[in-house]
RNA sequence: GCGGUCGUAGCUCAGGUGGUAGAGCGCCAGGUUGUGGUCUUGGAUGUCGCGGGUUCGAGUCCCGUCGAUCGCCCCA
């Protein structure tokens, strides 16, 4: 035997219960988002590298050190998508849809980041994603958040999850705030953690979000964005909170939410939980008003979120909400002589919409064992005398009871 | 990219101070000639993650490596 090949670091197979949880998350999101008028798109899982380098910001961690980038055989610079939003904006422009806005888009699929794996963090993982493209109204922000909240409710996991919202302001607000933060932290540079001294150069906003105890003491007295908001930014922020109330979505304000991707402005939010270890964000996003322009389209103010399917699935598991496997009916010929008739019976049941299995070999005992192990709900047993009389033994595998049923009445009997 | 812990049958795990591997579950076969789940009898299974080193001898000690896991960073 050849040596066993291992799965690539940070990748996982989805099988059995794991697949069912994963599928439940995506199906629920698909159904609820459709209810809210979102239309599903599927864009490529790899794009021209520039889609992400331009879109997410060259200095962001995702772009600078986490992308799976390579040259294809034609020499093109290609990147496996590390998130969904940039590709969706590119698709909007490529398909000439920028003039058909607003558009409400749902998407789901794999994304890739070269990171150190950890609980709730993989190199290939899956996201569900919701975007409203081409609406500057705070109502759009609230709608996207509210729909996300309803997806979580529908999944049954909203108990342990809380919504935190913040405003990053518009560009003038943020510029002013940024300068004030740099001034403040530079004055206390030596008291900052090593990480935060580095952040001071790269992304001072992130210091606000530091977990370091020393940093937090400083952050407590740091300026807040409140004082730097323009009238417009303040109006957006006020309206968002009013609309969330109107949608009936509970939320808290958290000025420490800054988000890692450069394209956000105004609204930033996260649904967080303490049930997943260090990776507490289960759904996160915000408003991005410049991204479509980066893709070569017209100014298209937009808002959206991405959510980790694996993380949501972990919450399903923790909540004992793993979907049950479907229970089939097993058709069992007693001997080879009844095999063809059994095949016909199985076919008729499937035709009637009843999930049916029929094994490829084995005697009655063996097939009964198989049916039991597979969690079948019933066994339809066909022997010589049954076939001769046009009936089957229908055995209820839970109750252990057995009755004779005419073959032409089987489907109706099993449907109820 | 940094630090901690871990890696033995399909699964969960046991294997004092080094002497070439065990349990439970599962799997296979029988007790039942046309009936599963309970019971019972018997059976198979491992390059002890991988590579190297120390040793007469390593699952057990040392080094490296791969992977998992927890935290940092970052994020979904």
Coordinates of C-alpha atoms (C1' of nucleotides) in Angstrom, one line a residue:
Chain A
X1 CA 0.0 0.0 0.0
X2 CA 1.2 3.5 -0.8
X3 CA 1.8 5.9 2.1
X4 CA -1.3 7.5 3.3
X5 CA -1.8 11.0 2.0
X6 CA -2.9 13.6 4.5
X7 CA -5.4 16.4 3.9
X8 CA -3.7 19.7 3.3
X9 CA -3.2 21.7 6.5
X10 CA -6.2 23.7 7.4
X11 CA -8.6 21.8 5.2
X12 CA -11.4 19.5 6.3
X13 CA -13.6 16.9 4.8
X14 CA -17.3 17.4 5.3
X15 CA -18.9 14.1 5.9
X16 CA -22.0 12.8 7.8
X17 CA -23.1 15.0 10.7
X18 CA -20.5 17.7 9.7
X19 CA -21.9 17.9 6.2
X20 CA -25.5 18.0 7.5
X21 CA -24.7 21.0 9.8
X22 CA -22.9 22.8 7.0
X23 CA -25.7 22.2 4.6
X24 CA -28.3 23.3 7.1
X25 CA -26.5 26.7 7.6
X26 CA -26.3 27.4 3.8
X27 CA -29.9 26.2 3.1
X28 CA -31.3 28.3 5.9
X29 CA -29.4 31.4 4.7
X30 CA -30.5 30.8 1.2
X31 CA -34.1 30.4 2.2
X32 CA -34.3 33.4 4.6
X33 CA -32.4 35.7 2.3
X34 CA -34.7 34.8 -0.6
X35 CA -37.6 35.7 1.7
X36 CA -36.0 39.1 2.0
X37 CA -35.6 39.6 -1.7
X38 CA -32.0 38.7 -2.1
X39 CA -31.0 36.9 -5.3
X40 CA -28.2 34.4 -5.3
X41 CA -25.0 34.9 -7.3
X42 CA -22.1 32.5 -7.7
X43 CA -18.9 34.2 -8.7
X44 CA -15.5 32.4 -9.4
X45 CA -13.5 31.2 -6.5
X46 CA -10.4 32.6 -8.1
X47 CA -9.9 36.1 -9.6
X48 CA -7.3 38.4 -11.0
X49 CA -5.1 39.2 -8.0
X50 CA -5.8 42.9 -8.4
X51 CA -9.4 42.4 -7.5
X52 CA -8.3 41.8 -3.9
X53 CA -5.1 43.8 -3.7
X54 CA -7.0 46.9 -4.9
X55 CA -10.2 46.2 -3.1
X56 CA -9.1 45.1 0.3
X57 CA -6.1 47.4 0.6
X58 CA -2.5 46.4 0.0
X59 CA -1.5 46.8 3.7
X60 CA -4.3 44.7 5.1
X61 CA -3.2 41.5 6.7
X62 CA -5.4 39.5 4.4
X63 CA -3.7 40.9 1.3
X64 CA -0.2 41.3 2.6
X65 CA 0.3 37.8 4.0
X66 CA -2.7 35.5 3.8
X67 CA -3.6 35.1 0.1
X68 CA -3.2 32.0 -2.0
X69 CA -1.7 33.7 -5.0
X70 CA 0.0 32.1 -8.0
X71 CA 0.7 32.5 -11.7
X72 CA -1.4 30.3 -13.9
X73 CA 0.1 28.5 -17.0
X74 CA -0.6 31.6 -19.0
X75 CA 1.3 33.8 -16.6
X76 CA -1.7 35.6 -15.2
X77 CA -1.6 36.6 -11.5
X78 CA -4.4 34.6 -9.9
X79 CA -5.7 34.6 -6.3
X80 CA -8.0 32.2 -4.5
X81 CA -10.6 34.5 -3.1
X82 CA -10.0 35.3 0.6
X83 CA -13.5 36.8 0.9
X84 CA -16.5 37.3 -1.3
X85 CA -17.3 41.0 -1.4
X86 CA -14.6 42.1 -3.8
X87 CA -15.5 39.5 -6.4
X88 CA -19.2 40.4 -6.2
X89 CA -18.3 44.1 -6.8
X90 CA -16.1 43.0 -9.8
X91 CA -19.0 40.9 -11.1
X92 CA -21.4 43.9 -10.8
X93 CA -19.1 45.9 -13.0
X94 CA -18.2 43.1 -15.4
X95 CA -21.9 42.4 -16.1
X96 CA -22.9 46.0 -16.6
X97 CA -25.2 45.8 -13.6
X98 CA -23.9 49.0 -11.9
X99 CA -26.7 50.9 -13.6
X100 CA -29.4 48.4 -12.3
X101 CA -28.8 49.1 -8.7
X102 CA -29.9 48.7 -6.0
X103 CA -29.3 45.0 -6.1
X104 CA -29.6 42.6 -3.2
X105 CA -27.2 39.6 -3.5
X106 CA -26.7 36.4 -1.6
X107 CA -23.7 34.1 -2.1
X108 CA -22.2 31.1 -0.5
X109 CA -19.0 29.1 -1.1
X110 CA -15.4 28.4 -0.1
X111 CA -12.8 31.1 0.6
X112 CA -9.1 30.7 1.3
X113 CA -6.7 32.3 3.7
X114 CA -3.2 31.2 4.5
X115 CA -3.4 31.4 8.3
X116 CA -2.4 29.2 11.2
X117 CA -5.3 26.9 11.8
X118 CA -7.1 27.0 15.1
X119 CA -10.6 26.2 16.5
X120 CA -13.0 27.9 14.1
X121 CA -10.2 28.9 11.8
X122 CA -9.2 27.0 8.7
X123 CA -7.3 27.7 5.5
X124 CA -10.2 26.7 3.3
X125 CA -13.4 27.7 4.9
X126 CA -16.9 28.7 3.7
X127 CA -18.8 31.9 3.9
X128 CA -22.3 32.9 3.4
X129 CA -22.5 36.5 2.2
X130 CA -25.1 39.2 1.8
X131 CA -24.7 42.5 0.0
X132 CA -26.9 45.4 -1.0
X133 CA -25.2 47.1 -3.9
X134 CA -26.0 50.7 -4.8
X135 CA -27.9 52.0 -1.8
X136 CA -26.4 54.7 0.4
X137 CA -29.4 54.7 2.8
X138 CA -28.8 53.6 6.4
X139 CA -32.0 51.5 5.9
X140 CA -29.9 49.3 3.6
X141 CA -27.3 48.8 6.4
X142 CA -30.1 47.9 8.9
X143 CA -31.8 45.6 6.4
X144 CA -28.7 43.6 5.7
X145 CA -28.0 43.3 9.5
X146 CA -31.6 42.4 10.2
X147 CA -31.7 39.6 7.6
X148 CA -28.5 38.2 9.1
X149 CA -30.0 38.2 12.5
X150 CA -33.1 36.4 11.2
X151 CA -30.9 33.7 9.6
X152 CA -29.3 33.1 13.0
X153 CA -32.7 33.0 14.6
X154 CA -33.9 30.5 12.1
X155 CA -30.9 28.4 12.7
X156 CA -31.7 28.4 16.4
X157 CA -28.3 29.8 17.5
X158 CA -29.2 33.4 18.2
X159 CA -29.2 32.8 22.0
X160 CA -25.5 32.9 22.5
X161 CA -24.7 35.5 19.9
X162 CA -24.8 39.3 20.3
X163 CA -24.8 42.1 17.8
X164 CA -22.3 44.9 18.2
X165 CA -22.4 47.9 16.0
X166 CA -20.1 50.9 15.5
X167 CA -19.6 53.8 13.1
X168 CA -16.3 54.4 11.4
X169 CA -17.6 57.7 10.0
X170 CA -17.1 58.9 6.4
X171 CA -13.7 59.8 5.0
X172 CA -13.4 63.3 6.6
X173 CA -14.5 61.9 10.0
X174 CA -12.0 59.1 9.8
X175 CA -9.1 61.2 8.7
X176 CA -9.7 63.6 11.6
X177 CA -10.1 60.7 14.1
X178 CA -7.1 58.9 12.7
X179 CA -4.8 62.0 13.2
X180 CA -6.1 62.4 16.7
X181 CA -5.4 58.8 17.6
X182 CA -1.9 59.0 16.1
X183 CA -1.2 62.1 18.1
X184 CA -2.6 60.5 21.3
X185 CA -0.8 57.2 21.1
X186 CA 2.4 58.7 19.8
X187 CA 2.5 60.7 23.1
X188 CA 2.2 57.4 25.0
X189 CA 4.3 55.3 22.6
X190 CA 6.5 53.7 25.2
X191 CA 3.5 52.5 27.2
X192 CA 2.1 50.6 24.2
X193 CA 2.5 46.9 23.6
X194 CA 4.9 45.8 20.9
X195 CA 2.0 44.9 18.6
X196 CA 0.4 48.2 19.1
X197 CA 3.6 50.1 18.4
X198 CA 3.6 48.4 15.1
X199 CA -0.1 49.1 14.6
X200 CA 0.6 52.8 15.2
X201 CA 2.6 52.8 11.9
X202 CA 0.2 50.6 10.0
X203 CA -3.3 50.8 11.2
X204 CA -3.7 53.0 14.3
X205 CA -7.5 52.2 14.5
X206 CA -6.6 48.6 15.4
X207 CA -5.0 49.7 18.7
X208 CA -8.5 50.5 19.9
X209 CA -9.3 46.8 19.5
X210 CA -6.2 45.5 21.3
X211 CA -6.5 42.7 23.9
X212 CA -3.4 43.8 25.7
X213 CA -4.0 45.0 29.3
X214 CA -1.5 47.9 29.0
X215 CA -3.1 49.0 25.7
X216 CA -6.6 48.8 27.1
X217 CA -5.7 51.2 29.9
X218 CA -4.5 53.7 27.4
X219 CA -7.4 53.1 25.1
X220 CA -9.8 53.9 27.9
X221 CA -8.7 57.5 27.8
X222 CA -8.1 57.7 24.0
X223 CA -10.3 60.1 21.9
X224 CA -13.4 58.5 20.4
X225 CA -14.7 59.0 17.0
X226 CA -17.8 60.7 18.3
X227 CA -16.2 64.2 18.3
X228 CA -15.0 63.8 14.7
X229 CA -18.2 62.7 13.0
X230 CA -19.4 65.0 10.3
X231 CA -23.1 65.9 10.3
X232 CA -23.7 63.5 7.5
X233 CA -21.9 60.6 9.3
X234 CA -23.7 61.4 12.5
X235 CA -27.1 61.3 10.7
X236 CA -26.2 58.0 9.1
X237 CA -25.2 56.5 12.5
X238 CA -28.3 57.8 14.2
X239 CA -30.6 56.5 11.5
X240 CA -29.0 53.1 11.5
X241 CA -29.7 52.6 15.2
X242 CA -33.3 53.8 14.8
X243 CA -33.9 51.4 11.9
X244 CA -32.4 48.5 13.9
X245 CA -34.9 49.2 16.6
X246 CA -37.7 49.3 14.0
X247 CA -36.5 45.9 12.7
X248 CA -36.6 44.6 16.3
X249 CA -33.0 43.6 16.2
X250 CA -31.3 43.8 19.6
X251 CA -27.8 45.4 19.5
X252 CA -25.1 46.9 21.6
X253 CA -22.7 49.8 20.6
X254 CA -19.1 48.9 20.6
X255 CA -16.6 51.7 19.7
X256 CA -13.9 49.1 19.5
X257 CA -15.2 47.4 16.3
X258 CA -12.9 48.5 13.6
X259 CA -12.8 45.6 11.1
X260 CA -9.7 44.4 9.3
X261 CA -10.4 45.3 5.7
X262 CA -9.6 48.8 4.5
X263 CA -12.8 49.3 2.5
X264 CA -15.2 50.0 5.3
X265 CA -16.8 53.3 6.2
X266 CA -19.8 54.4 8.3
X267 CA -21.3 51.2 9.6
X268 CA -19.2 48.4 11.0
X269 CA -20.7 45.5 12.9
X270 CA -20.0 42.0 14.3
X271 CA -22.2 39.2 15.6
X272 CA -20.0 37.7 18.4
X273 CA -20.2 34.8 20.7
X274 CA -18.1 33.5 23.6
X275 CA -18.9 29.9 22.8
X276 CA -16.2 29.4 20.1
X277 CA -13.0 30.0 21.9
X278 CA -10.7 32.7 20.5
X279 CA -12.6 33.0 17.2
X280 CA -15.7 34.8 18.4
X281 CA -16.9 36.6 15.3
X282 CA -19.6 34.7 13.6
X283 CA -20.8 37.2 11.1
X284 CA -19.2 40.6 10.4
X285 CA -19.4 43.4 7.8
X286 CA -20.1 47.0 7.2
X287 CA -20.6 49.7 4.6
X288 CA -18.1 50.0 1.7
X289 CA -18.7 53.0 -0.5
X290 CA -15.6 53.0 -2.7
X291 CA -15.1 49.3 -3.6
X292 CA -17.1 49.2 -6.8
X293 CA -15.2 52.3 -8.1
X294 CA -11.9 50.4 -7.3
X295 CA -13.2 47.7 -9.7
X296 CA -13.6 50.3 -12.4
X297 CA -17.3 51.0 -12.0
X298 CA -19.3 54.1 -11.0
X299 CA -19.6 55.3 -7.4
X300 CA -21.8 52.6 -5.9
X301 CA -22.3 52.9 -2.2
X302 CA -22.9 49.4 -0.7
X303 CA -23.2 47.4 2.5
X304 CA -22.9 43.7 3.4
X305 CA -21.5 41.0 5.6
X306 CA -19.8 37.7 5.5
X307 CA -20.4 34.9 7.9
X308 CA -18.3 31.8 8.6
X309 CA -20.3 28.6 7.8
X310 CA -18.0 26.5 9.9
X311 CA -18.4 28.8 12.9
X312 CA -22.2 28.8 12.6
X313 CA -22.1 25.0 12.2
X314 CA -20.1 24.8 15.4
X315 CA -22.9 26.7 17.2
X316 CA -25.4 24.2 15.8
X317 CA -23.3 21.4 17.2
X318 CA -22.9 23.1 20.6
X319 CA -26.6 23.6 20.7
X320 CA -27.4 20.0 20.0
X321 CA -29.0 21.2 16.7
X322 CA -27.3 18.7 14.3
X323 CA -29.9 17.7 11.6
X324 CA -30.9 14.1 11.6
X325 CA -29.9 11.9 8.6
X326 CA -32.8 11.1 6.3
X327 CA -34.5 7.8 7.1
X328 CA -35.0 5.5 4.2
X329 CA -37.3 2.6 3.4
X330 CA -35.3 -0.6 2.6
X331 CA -36.7 -3.0 0.0
X332 CA -35.5 -6.5 0.7
X333 CA -35.8 -9.5 -1.6
X334 CA -35.6 -12.8 0.3
X335 CA -33.8 -14.5 -2.5
X336 CA -32.3 -13.7 -5.9
X337 CA -35.6 -14.8 -7.5
X338 CA -37.4 -11.8 -6.1
X339 CA -34.6 -9.3 -6.9
X340 CA -36.2 -8.0 -10.1
X341 CA -39.6 -7.6 -8.5
X342 CA -38.0 -5.8 -5.6
X343 CA -36.2 -3.4 -8.0
X344 CA -39.6 -2.6 -9.5
X345 CA -41.1 -2.0 -6.1
X346 CA -38.2 0.3 -5.1
X347 CA -38.6 2.2 -8.3
X348 CA -42.3 2.7 -7.7
X349 CA -41.6 4.0 -4.2
X350 CA -39.0 6.5 -5.5
X351 CA -41.4 7.6 -8.2
X352 CA -43.9 8.4 -5.4
X353 CA -41.2 10.5 -3.7
X354 CA -40.3 8.0 -0.9
X355 CA -36.6 7.8 -0.2
X356 CA -35.8 4.1 -0.8
X357 CA -32.7 1.9 -0.6
X358 CA -32.1 -1.5 -1.9
X359 CA -28.9 -3.4 -1.2
X360 CA -26.8 -5.1 -3.8
X361 CA -26.4 -8.4 -2.1
X362 CA -26.9 -10.4 1.0
X363 CA -29.5 -12.8 2.5
X364 CA -32.5 -11.6 4.5
X365 CA -30.7 -11.5 7.8
X366 CA -27.8 -9.6 6.4
X367 CA -30.1 -7.1 4.7
X368 CA -32.2 -6.6 7.8
X369 CA -29.0 -5.8 9.8
X370 CA -28.0 -3.3 7.1
X371 CA -31.3 -1.7 7.2
X372 CA -31.2 -1.4 11.0
X373 CA -27.6 0.0 11.0
X374 CA -28.5 2.5 8.3
X375 CA -31.4 3.8 10.5
X376 CA -34.1 2.8 8.0
X377 CA -37.7 3.5 9.1
X378 CA -39.2 0.5 7.4
X379 CA -38.3 -2.7 5.6
X380 CA -40.4 -4.0 2.6
X381 CA -39.8 -7.7 2.5
X382 CA -40.5 -9.7 -0.7
X383 CA -40.3 -13.4 -0.7
X384 CA -41.7 -16.1 -3.1
X385 CA -45.1 -16.2 -1.6
X386 CA -45.4 -12.4 -1.3
X387 CA -44.6 -12.0 -5.0
X388 CA -47.1 -14.7 -5.9
X389 CA -49.8 -12.9 -3.9
X390 CA -48.9 -9.4 -5.0
X391 CA -48.2 -8.2 -1.5
X392 CA -45.2 -7.4 0.7
X393 CA -44.3 -7.7 4.4
X394 CA -44.0 -4.2 5.6
X395 CA -42.0 -4.1 8.8
X396 CA -41.9 -1.0 11.0
X397 CA -38.3 -1.0 12.3
X398 CA -39.0 1.2 15.2
X399 CA -42.0 -0.6 16.5
X400 CA -40.9 -4.0 15.4
X401 CA -44.4 -4.6 14.0
X402 CA -45.1 -6.2 10.6
X403 CA -48.1 -6.3 8.3
X404 CA -49.0 -7.5 4.9
X405 CA -49.6 -4.7 2.4
X406 CA -50.7 -4.9 -1.3
X407 CA -47.9 -3.8 -3.6
X408 CA -50.1 -1.2 -5.2
X409 CA -50.9 0.3 -1.8
X410 CA -47.3 0.4 -0.5
X411 CA -46.5 4.0 -1.5
X412 CA -49.7 5.4 0.0
X413 CA -49.1 3.4 3.2
X414 CA -45.5 4.6 3.5
X415 CA -46.4 8.2 2.7
X416 CA -48.5 8.7 5.8
Chain B
rG1 C1' 4.7 34.6 11.8
rC2 C1' 5.2 33.5 17.6
rG3 C1' 4.4 30.4 22.3
rG4 C1' 2.0 25.9 25.0
rU5 C1' 0.0 20.9 24.7
rC6 C1' -0.8 16.5 22.0
rG7 C1' -0.2 12.4 17.8
rU8 C1' -0.8 4.1 19.9
rA9 C1' -6.3 -0.5 15.9
rG10 C1' -12.0 2.4 12.0
rC11 C1' -13.4 5.4 16.9
rU12 C1' -12.4 6.6 22.3
rC13 C1' -8.3 5.6 25.0
rA14 C1' -4.6 2.3 28.5
rG15 C1' 0.4 1.1 28.0
rG16 C1' 5.4 2.8 36.4
rU17 C1' 11.8 3.7 36.3
rG18 C1' 13.4 1.6 27.8
rG19 C1' 12.8 -5.5 26.8
rU20 C1' 9.4 -5.6 19.5
rA21 C1' 1.6 -3.8 22.0
rG22 C1' -3.8 -4.0 25.0
rA23 C1' -9.3 -2.7 26.4
rG24 C1' -14.1 -0.9 25.2
rC25 C1' -16.9 0.3 21.0
rG26 C1' -17.2 -0.8 15.9
rC27 C1' -16.1 -4.6 12.1
rC28 C1' -16.4 -10.0 10.3
rA29 C1' -18.3 -15.1 11.2
rG30 C1' -21.5 -18.6 14.0
rG31 C1' -25.7 -19.6 17.8
rU32 C1' -31.4 -18.8 14.0
rU33 C1' -33.5 -23.4 7.8
rG34 C1' -37.3 -16.2 5.2
rU35 C1' -36.6 -11.1 9.7
rG36 C1' -32.8 -6.2 12.5
rG37 C1' -32.2 -3.8 17.3
rU38 C1' -31.0 -7.5 23.1
rC39 C1' -28.1 -11.8 24.4
rU40 C1' -24.1 -15.3 23.4
rU41 C1' -19.5 -17.8 21.1
rG42 C1' -15.4 -17.1 18.1
rG43 C1' -12.2 -14.0 14.8
rA44 C1' -9.4 -10.2 12.2
rU45 C1' -7.1 -5.7 12.5
rG46 C1' -1.7 -1.7 14.1
rU47 C1' 5.1 0.0 9.4
rC48 C1' 2.7 2.9 18.1
rG49 C1' 2.1 10.3 12.6
rC50 C1' 6.8 10.4 9.6
rG51 C1' 12.5 10.6 9.4
rG52 C1' 16.9 10.4 12.0
rG53 C1' 19.8 9.6 16.7
rU54 C1' 21.2 7.3 21.6
rU55 C1' 21.1 2.0 23.2
rC56 C1' 22.4 -5.0 23.0
rG57 C1' 17.2 -3.4 22.7
rA58 C1' 12.6 2.7 22.0
rG59 C1' 5.5 3.2 21.7
rU60 C1' 8.6 4.6 26.0
rC61 C1' 14.8 9.0 25.9
rC62 C1' 16.9 13.0 22.2
rC63 C1' 16.6 16.0 17.6
rG64 C1' 13.9 17.2 13.2
rU65 C1' 9.5 17.1 10.5
rC66 C1' 4.2 16.8 9.4
rG67 C1' -0.6 17.2 11.5
rA68 C1' -4.1 18.4 15.4
rU69 C1' -5.3 21.5 19.4
rC70 C1' -5.1 26.0 22.8
rG71 C1' -3.5 31.1 23.0
rC72 C1' -1.1 35.6 20.4
rC73 C1' -1.7 38.0 15.7
rC74 C1' -5.7 38.3 12.4
rC75 C1' -10.5 37.3 11.1
rA76 C1' -15.6 34.3 9.3

